CSV table of C-alpha atoms and ligand atoms in Angstrom, one decimal:
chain,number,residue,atom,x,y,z
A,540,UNK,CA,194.1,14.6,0.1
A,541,UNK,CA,191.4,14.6,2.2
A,542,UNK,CA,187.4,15.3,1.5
A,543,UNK,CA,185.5,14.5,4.7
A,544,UNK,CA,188.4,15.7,7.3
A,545,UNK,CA,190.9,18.5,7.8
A,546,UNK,CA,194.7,17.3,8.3
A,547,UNK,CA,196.9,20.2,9.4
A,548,UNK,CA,200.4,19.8,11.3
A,549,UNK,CA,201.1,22.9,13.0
A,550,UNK,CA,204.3,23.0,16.1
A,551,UNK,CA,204.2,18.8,16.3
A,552,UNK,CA,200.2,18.9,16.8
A,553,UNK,CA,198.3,17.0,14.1
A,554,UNK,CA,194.6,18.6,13.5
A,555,UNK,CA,192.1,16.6,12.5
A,556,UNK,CA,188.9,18.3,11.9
A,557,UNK,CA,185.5,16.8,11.0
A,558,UNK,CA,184.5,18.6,8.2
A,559,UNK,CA,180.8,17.9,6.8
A,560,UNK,CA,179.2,20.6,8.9
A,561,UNK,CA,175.8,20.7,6.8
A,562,UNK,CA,175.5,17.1,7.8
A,563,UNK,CA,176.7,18.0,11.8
A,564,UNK,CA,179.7,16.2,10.9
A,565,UNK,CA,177.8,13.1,11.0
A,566,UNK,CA,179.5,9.9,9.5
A,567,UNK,CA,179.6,8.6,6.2
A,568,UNK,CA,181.7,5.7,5.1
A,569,UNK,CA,184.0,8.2,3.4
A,570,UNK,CA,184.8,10.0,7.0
A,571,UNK,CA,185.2,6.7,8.7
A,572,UNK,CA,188.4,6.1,5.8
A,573,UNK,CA,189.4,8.6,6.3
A,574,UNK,CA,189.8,9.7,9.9
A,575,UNK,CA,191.4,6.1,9.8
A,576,UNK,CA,193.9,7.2,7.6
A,577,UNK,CA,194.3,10.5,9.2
A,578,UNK,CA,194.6,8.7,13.0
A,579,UNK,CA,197.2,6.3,11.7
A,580,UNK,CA,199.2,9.1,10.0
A,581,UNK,CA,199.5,10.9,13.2
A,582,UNK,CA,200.8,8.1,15.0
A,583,UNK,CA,203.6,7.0,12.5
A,584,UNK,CA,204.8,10.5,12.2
A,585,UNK,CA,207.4,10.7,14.6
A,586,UNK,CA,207.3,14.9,15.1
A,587,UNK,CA,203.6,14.7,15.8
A,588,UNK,CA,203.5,14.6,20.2
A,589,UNK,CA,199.6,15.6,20.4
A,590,UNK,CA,196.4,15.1,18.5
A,591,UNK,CA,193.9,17.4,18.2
A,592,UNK,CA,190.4,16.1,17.1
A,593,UNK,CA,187.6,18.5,16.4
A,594,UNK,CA,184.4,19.3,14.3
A,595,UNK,CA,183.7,22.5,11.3
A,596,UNK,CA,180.7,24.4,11.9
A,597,UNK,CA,178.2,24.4,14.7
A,598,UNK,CA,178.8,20.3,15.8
A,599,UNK,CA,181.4,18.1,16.9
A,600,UNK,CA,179.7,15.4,15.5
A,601,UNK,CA,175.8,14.0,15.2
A,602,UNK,CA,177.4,10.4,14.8
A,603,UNK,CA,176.5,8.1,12.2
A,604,UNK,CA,174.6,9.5,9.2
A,605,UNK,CA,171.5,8.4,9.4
A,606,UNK,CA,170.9,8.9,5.5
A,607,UNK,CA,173.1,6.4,5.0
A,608,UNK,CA,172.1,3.5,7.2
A,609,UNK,CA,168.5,1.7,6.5
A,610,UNK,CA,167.1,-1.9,7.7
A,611,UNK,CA,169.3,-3.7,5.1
A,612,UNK,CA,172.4,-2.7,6.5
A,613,UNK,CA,174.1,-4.9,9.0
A,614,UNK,CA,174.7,-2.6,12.1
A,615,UNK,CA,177.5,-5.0,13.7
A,616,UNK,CA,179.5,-5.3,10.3
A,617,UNK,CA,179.4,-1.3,10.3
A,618,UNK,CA,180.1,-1.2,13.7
A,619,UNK,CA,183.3,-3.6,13.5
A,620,UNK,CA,184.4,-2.4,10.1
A,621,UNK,CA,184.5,1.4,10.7
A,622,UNK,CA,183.9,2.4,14.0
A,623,UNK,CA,185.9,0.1,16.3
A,624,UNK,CA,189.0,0.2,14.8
A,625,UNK,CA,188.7,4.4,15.4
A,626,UNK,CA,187.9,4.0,19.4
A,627,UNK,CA,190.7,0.7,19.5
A,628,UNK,CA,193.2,2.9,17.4
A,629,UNK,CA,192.7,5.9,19.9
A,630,UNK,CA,193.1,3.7,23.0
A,631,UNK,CA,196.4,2.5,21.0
A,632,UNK,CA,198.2,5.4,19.7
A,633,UNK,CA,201.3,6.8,22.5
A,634,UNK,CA,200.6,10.5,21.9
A,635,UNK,CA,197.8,12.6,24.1
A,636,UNK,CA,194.4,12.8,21.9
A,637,UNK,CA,192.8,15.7,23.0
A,638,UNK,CA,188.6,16.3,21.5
A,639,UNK,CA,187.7,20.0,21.0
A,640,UNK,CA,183.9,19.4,21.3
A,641,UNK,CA,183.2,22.9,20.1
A,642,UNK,CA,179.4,22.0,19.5
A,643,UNK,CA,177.1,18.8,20.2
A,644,UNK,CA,178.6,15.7,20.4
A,645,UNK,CA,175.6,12.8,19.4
A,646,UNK,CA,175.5,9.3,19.5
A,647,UNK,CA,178.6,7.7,17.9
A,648,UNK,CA,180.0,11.3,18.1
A,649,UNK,CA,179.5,11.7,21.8
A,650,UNK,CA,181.4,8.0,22.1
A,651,UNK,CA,184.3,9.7,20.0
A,652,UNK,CA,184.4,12.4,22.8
A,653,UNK,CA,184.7,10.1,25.0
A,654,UNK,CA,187.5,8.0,23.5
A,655,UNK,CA,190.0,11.0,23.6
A,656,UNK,CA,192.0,11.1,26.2
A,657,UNK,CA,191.2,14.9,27.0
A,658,UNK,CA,187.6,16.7,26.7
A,659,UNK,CA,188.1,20.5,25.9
A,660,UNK,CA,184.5,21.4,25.7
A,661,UNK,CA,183.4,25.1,23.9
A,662,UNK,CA,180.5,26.4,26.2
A,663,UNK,CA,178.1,26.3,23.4
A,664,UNK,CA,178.9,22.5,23.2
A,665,UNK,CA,176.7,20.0,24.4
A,666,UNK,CA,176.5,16.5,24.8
A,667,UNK,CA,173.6,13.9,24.0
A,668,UNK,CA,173.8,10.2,24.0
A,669,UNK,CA,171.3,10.0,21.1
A,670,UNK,CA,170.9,6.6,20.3
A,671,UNK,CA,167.8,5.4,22.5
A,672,UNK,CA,165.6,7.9,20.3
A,673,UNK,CA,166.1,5.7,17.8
A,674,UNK,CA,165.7,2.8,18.9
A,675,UNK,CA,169.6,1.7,19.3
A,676,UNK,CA,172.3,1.0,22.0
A,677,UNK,CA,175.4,3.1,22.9
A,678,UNK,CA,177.9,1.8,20.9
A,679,UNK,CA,181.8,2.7,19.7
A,680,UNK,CA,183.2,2.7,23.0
A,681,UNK,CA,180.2,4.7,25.0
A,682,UNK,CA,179.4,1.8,27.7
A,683,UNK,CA,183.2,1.4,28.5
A,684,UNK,CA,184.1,4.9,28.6
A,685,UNK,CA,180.9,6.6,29.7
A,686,UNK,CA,180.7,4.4,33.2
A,687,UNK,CA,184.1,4.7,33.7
A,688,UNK,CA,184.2,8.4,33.7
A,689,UNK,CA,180.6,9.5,35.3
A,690,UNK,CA,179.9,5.5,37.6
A,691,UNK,CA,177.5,3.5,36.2
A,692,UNK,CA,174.4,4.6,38.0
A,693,UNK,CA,175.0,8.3,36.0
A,694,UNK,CA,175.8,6.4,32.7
A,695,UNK,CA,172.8,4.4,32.7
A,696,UNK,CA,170.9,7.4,33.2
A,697,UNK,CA,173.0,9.1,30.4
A,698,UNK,CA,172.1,6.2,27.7
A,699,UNK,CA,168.2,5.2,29.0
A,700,UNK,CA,167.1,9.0,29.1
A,701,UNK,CA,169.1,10.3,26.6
A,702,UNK,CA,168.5,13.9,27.7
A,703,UNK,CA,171.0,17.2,26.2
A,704,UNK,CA,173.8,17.7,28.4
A,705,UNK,CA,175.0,21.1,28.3
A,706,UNK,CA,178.8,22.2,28.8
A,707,UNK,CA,178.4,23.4,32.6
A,708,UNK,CA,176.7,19.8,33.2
A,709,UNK,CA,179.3,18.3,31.8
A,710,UNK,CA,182.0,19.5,33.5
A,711,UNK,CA,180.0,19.1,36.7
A,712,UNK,CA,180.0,14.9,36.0
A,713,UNK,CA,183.5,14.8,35.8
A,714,UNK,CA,183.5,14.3,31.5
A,715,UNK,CA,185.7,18.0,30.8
A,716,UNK,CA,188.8,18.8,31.1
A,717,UNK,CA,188.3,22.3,30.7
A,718,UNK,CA,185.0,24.3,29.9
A,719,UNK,CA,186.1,27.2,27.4
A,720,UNK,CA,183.9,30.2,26.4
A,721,UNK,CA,184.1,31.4,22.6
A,722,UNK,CA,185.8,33.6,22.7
A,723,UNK,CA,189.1,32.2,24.0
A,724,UNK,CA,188.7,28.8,22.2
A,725,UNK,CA,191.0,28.4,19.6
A,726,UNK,CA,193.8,30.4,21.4
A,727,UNK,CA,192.9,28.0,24.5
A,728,UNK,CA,192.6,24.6,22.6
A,729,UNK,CA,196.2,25.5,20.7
A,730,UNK,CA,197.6,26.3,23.9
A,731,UNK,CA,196.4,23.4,25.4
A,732,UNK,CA,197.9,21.0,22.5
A,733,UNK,CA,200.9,22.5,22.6
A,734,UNK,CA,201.8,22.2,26.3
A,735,UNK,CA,201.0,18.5,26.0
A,736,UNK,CA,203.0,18.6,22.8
A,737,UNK,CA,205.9,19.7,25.1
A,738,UNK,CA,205.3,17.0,27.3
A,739,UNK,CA,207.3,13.3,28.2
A,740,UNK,CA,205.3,11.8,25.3
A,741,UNK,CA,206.6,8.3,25.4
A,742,UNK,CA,205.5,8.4,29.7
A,743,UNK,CA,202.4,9.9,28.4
A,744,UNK,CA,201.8,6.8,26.0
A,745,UNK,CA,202.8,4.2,28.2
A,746,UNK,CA,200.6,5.5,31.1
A,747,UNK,CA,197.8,5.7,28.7
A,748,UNK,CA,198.3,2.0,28.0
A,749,UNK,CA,198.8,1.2,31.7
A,750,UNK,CA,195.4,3.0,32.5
A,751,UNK,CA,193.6,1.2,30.3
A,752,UNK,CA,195.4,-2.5,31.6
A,753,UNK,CA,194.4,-1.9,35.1
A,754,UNK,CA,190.5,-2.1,34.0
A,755,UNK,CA,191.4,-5.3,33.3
A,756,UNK,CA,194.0,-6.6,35.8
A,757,UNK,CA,194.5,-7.8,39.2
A,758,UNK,CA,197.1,-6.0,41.4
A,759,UNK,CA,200.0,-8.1,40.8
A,760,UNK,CA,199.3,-7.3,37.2
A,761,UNK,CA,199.3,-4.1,37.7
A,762,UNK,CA,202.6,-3.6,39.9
A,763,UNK,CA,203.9,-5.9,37.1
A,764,UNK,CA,202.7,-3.9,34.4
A,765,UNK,CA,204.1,-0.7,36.0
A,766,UNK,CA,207.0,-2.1,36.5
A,767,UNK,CA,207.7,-3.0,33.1
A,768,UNK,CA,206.6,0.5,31.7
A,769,UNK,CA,208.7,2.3,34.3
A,770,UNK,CA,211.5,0.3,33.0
A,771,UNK,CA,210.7,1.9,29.7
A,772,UNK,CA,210.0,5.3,30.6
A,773,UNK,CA,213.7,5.1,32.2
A,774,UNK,CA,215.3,4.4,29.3
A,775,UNK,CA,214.0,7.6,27.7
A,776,UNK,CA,216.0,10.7,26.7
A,777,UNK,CA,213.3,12.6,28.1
A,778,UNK,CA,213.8,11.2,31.8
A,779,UNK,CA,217.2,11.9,31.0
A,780,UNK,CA,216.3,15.3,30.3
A,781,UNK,CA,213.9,15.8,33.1
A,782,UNK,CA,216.7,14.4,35.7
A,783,UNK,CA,219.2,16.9,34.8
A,784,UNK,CA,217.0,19.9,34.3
A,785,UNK,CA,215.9,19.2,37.9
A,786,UNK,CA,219.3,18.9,39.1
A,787,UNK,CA,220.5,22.1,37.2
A,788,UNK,CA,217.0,23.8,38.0
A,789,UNK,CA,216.2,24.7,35.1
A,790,UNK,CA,213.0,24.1,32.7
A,791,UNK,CA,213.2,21.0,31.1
A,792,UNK,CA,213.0,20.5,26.7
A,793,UNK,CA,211.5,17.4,26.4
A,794,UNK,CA,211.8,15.9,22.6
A,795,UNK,CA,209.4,12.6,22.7
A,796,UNK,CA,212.8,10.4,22.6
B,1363,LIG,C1,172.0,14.6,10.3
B,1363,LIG,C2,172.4,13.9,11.5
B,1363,LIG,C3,172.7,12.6,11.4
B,1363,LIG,C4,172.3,12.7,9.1
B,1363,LIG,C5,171.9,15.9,12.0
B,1363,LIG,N1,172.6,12.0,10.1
B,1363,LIG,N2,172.0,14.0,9.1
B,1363,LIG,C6,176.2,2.9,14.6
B,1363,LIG,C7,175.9,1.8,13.8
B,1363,LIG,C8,174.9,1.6,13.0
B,1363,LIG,C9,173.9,2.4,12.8
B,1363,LIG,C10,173.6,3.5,13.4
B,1363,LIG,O1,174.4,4.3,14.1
B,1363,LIG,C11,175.5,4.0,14.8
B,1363,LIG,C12,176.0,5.0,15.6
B,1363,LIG,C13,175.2,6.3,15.9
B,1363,LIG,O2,175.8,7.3,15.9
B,1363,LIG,S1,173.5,6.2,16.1
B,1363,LIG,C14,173.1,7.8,16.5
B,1363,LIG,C15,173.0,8.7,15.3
B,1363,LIG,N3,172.8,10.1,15.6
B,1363,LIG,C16,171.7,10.6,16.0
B,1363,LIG,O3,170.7,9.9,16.2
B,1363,LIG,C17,171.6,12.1,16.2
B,1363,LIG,C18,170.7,12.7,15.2
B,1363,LIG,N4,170.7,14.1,15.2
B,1363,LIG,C19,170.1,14.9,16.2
B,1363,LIG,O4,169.5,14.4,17.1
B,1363,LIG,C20,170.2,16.4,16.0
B,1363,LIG,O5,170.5,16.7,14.7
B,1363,LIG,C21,171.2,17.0,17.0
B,1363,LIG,C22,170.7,16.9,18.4
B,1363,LIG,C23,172.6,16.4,16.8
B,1363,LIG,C24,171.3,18.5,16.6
B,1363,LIG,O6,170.0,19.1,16.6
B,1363,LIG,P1,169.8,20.5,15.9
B,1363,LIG,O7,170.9,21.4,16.4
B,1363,LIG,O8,168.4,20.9,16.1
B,1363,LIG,O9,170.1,20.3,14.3
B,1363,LIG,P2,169.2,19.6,13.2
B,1363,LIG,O10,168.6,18.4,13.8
B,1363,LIG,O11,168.4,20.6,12.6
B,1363,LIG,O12,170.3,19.1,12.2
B,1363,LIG,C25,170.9,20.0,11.2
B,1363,LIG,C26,171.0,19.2,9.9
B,1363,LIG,O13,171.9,18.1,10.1
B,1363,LIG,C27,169.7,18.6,9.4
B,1363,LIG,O14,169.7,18.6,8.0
B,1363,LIG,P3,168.8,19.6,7.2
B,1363,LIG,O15,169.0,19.2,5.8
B,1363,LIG,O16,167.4,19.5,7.7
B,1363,LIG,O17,169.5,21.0,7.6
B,1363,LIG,C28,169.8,17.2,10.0
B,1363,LIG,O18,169.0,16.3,9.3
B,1363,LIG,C29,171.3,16.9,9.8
B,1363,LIG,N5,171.7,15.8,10.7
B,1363,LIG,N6,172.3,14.8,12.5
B,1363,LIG,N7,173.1,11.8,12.4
């Protein structure tokens, strides 16, 4: 179906792999479509509970192809047309989106990183906000998402210097969720997309959501918000499920419902 990407379903975890790796997994308009296509699949499919987003070969993702792009192309159309819908659709979709960096993760593919809602970062990976080498500005999400998880003072260093971050770096400013070696990867990332696959995944979307509205809110808004989602969250089989597993002390099996 696919020719940029990977789409496999495998135990309610969609993987979606980058798959250009003589190009780093950079982005051509073709990708863009289709990791669209692929994002929205994985979010109407009712058995998929976690996404896994990773890269073939050596990157994760060198960002926008820079074959592609030249002085007549209008950077803000490209920008709002292809990219932004990707970080907004993320932010948006009520399953856990997990990014296997397994290698270097530039420009517009280090913002992707950062849009998932978990980092699982290979130790060969590494991380470089490319885009002041070229003359451009962080973009698809980065100066949201980068100050946010590092402070500002870090993420201004990040974008003006532009210097490679390696894994162990990474993990020290606070952007990993777990640094894995090599060897263990692919057992490690799977085991890591299936325990969240396992997981309350309507609470999981809604406290997505209510992370990213309290950015934006005041506290009443936020006690209100919460309210309003814990309302939801206690209308779901799964706190159902959870209530009387505790009760009957046992592990709960939680479905998504
Ligand atoms: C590439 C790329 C690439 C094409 C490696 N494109 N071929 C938004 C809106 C509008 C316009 C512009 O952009 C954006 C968002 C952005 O993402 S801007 C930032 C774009 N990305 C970059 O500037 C990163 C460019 N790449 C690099 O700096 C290096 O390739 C990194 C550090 C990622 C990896 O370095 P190496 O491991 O030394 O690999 P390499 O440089 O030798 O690359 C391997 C091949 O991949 C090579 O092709 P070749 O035919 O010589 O084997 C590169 O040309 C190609 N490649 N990135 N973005």
């Amino acid at each position: 179906m696919f020719n940029t990407i990977l789409y496999e379903i495998k135990d309610s975890v969609a993987w979606i792999t980058l798959n250009r790796p003589e190009k780093l997994n950079s982005f051509n308009e073709a990708m863009h479509t289709e990791l669209q296509e692929a994002l929205q699949s994985a979010e109407n499919d009712k058995n998929i509970r976690a996404i896994v987003l990773t890269g073939a070969g050596r990157a994760f993702s060198a960002g926008q192809d820079l074959s592609e792009v030249d002085n007549s192309t209008d950077y803000g159309g490209l920008l709002r047309s292809r990219y932004n819908p990707i970080i907004q659709k993320m932010s948006e979709i009520g399953k856990p989106i997990i990014a296997a960096v397994n290698g270097t993760a530039a420009g517009a593919g280090f913002s992707l990183a950062l849009a998932a809602d978990f980092r699982l970062v290979s130790e060969k990976a590494s991380f470089l906000n490319a885009f002041v080498h070229i003359g451009l500005v962080p973009d698809s999400g980065n100066t949201y998402y980068l100050p946010r998880i590092v402070g500002h003072a870090k993420a201004l260093e990040l974008m003006v210097l532009g210097e490679k971050v390696s894994a162990t770096e990474a993990e020290r400013l606070g952007l990993v969720t777990k640094v894995i070696t090599a060897e263990d990867w692919e057992r490690e990332v799977s085991a890591f997309a299936g325990r969240l696959a396992s997981m309350p995944t309507k609470a999981i979307g809604l406290m997505k959501e209510g992370l990213i509205r309290s950015w934006n809110s005041s506290l009443e808004n936020v006690l209100e918000g919460e309210a309003n989602a814990q309302s939801l969250a206690g209308l779901s089989g799964d706190h159902l499920e959870g209530v009387q597993s505790f009760l009957e002390k046992r592990k709960p099996l939680f479905t998504g419902d």
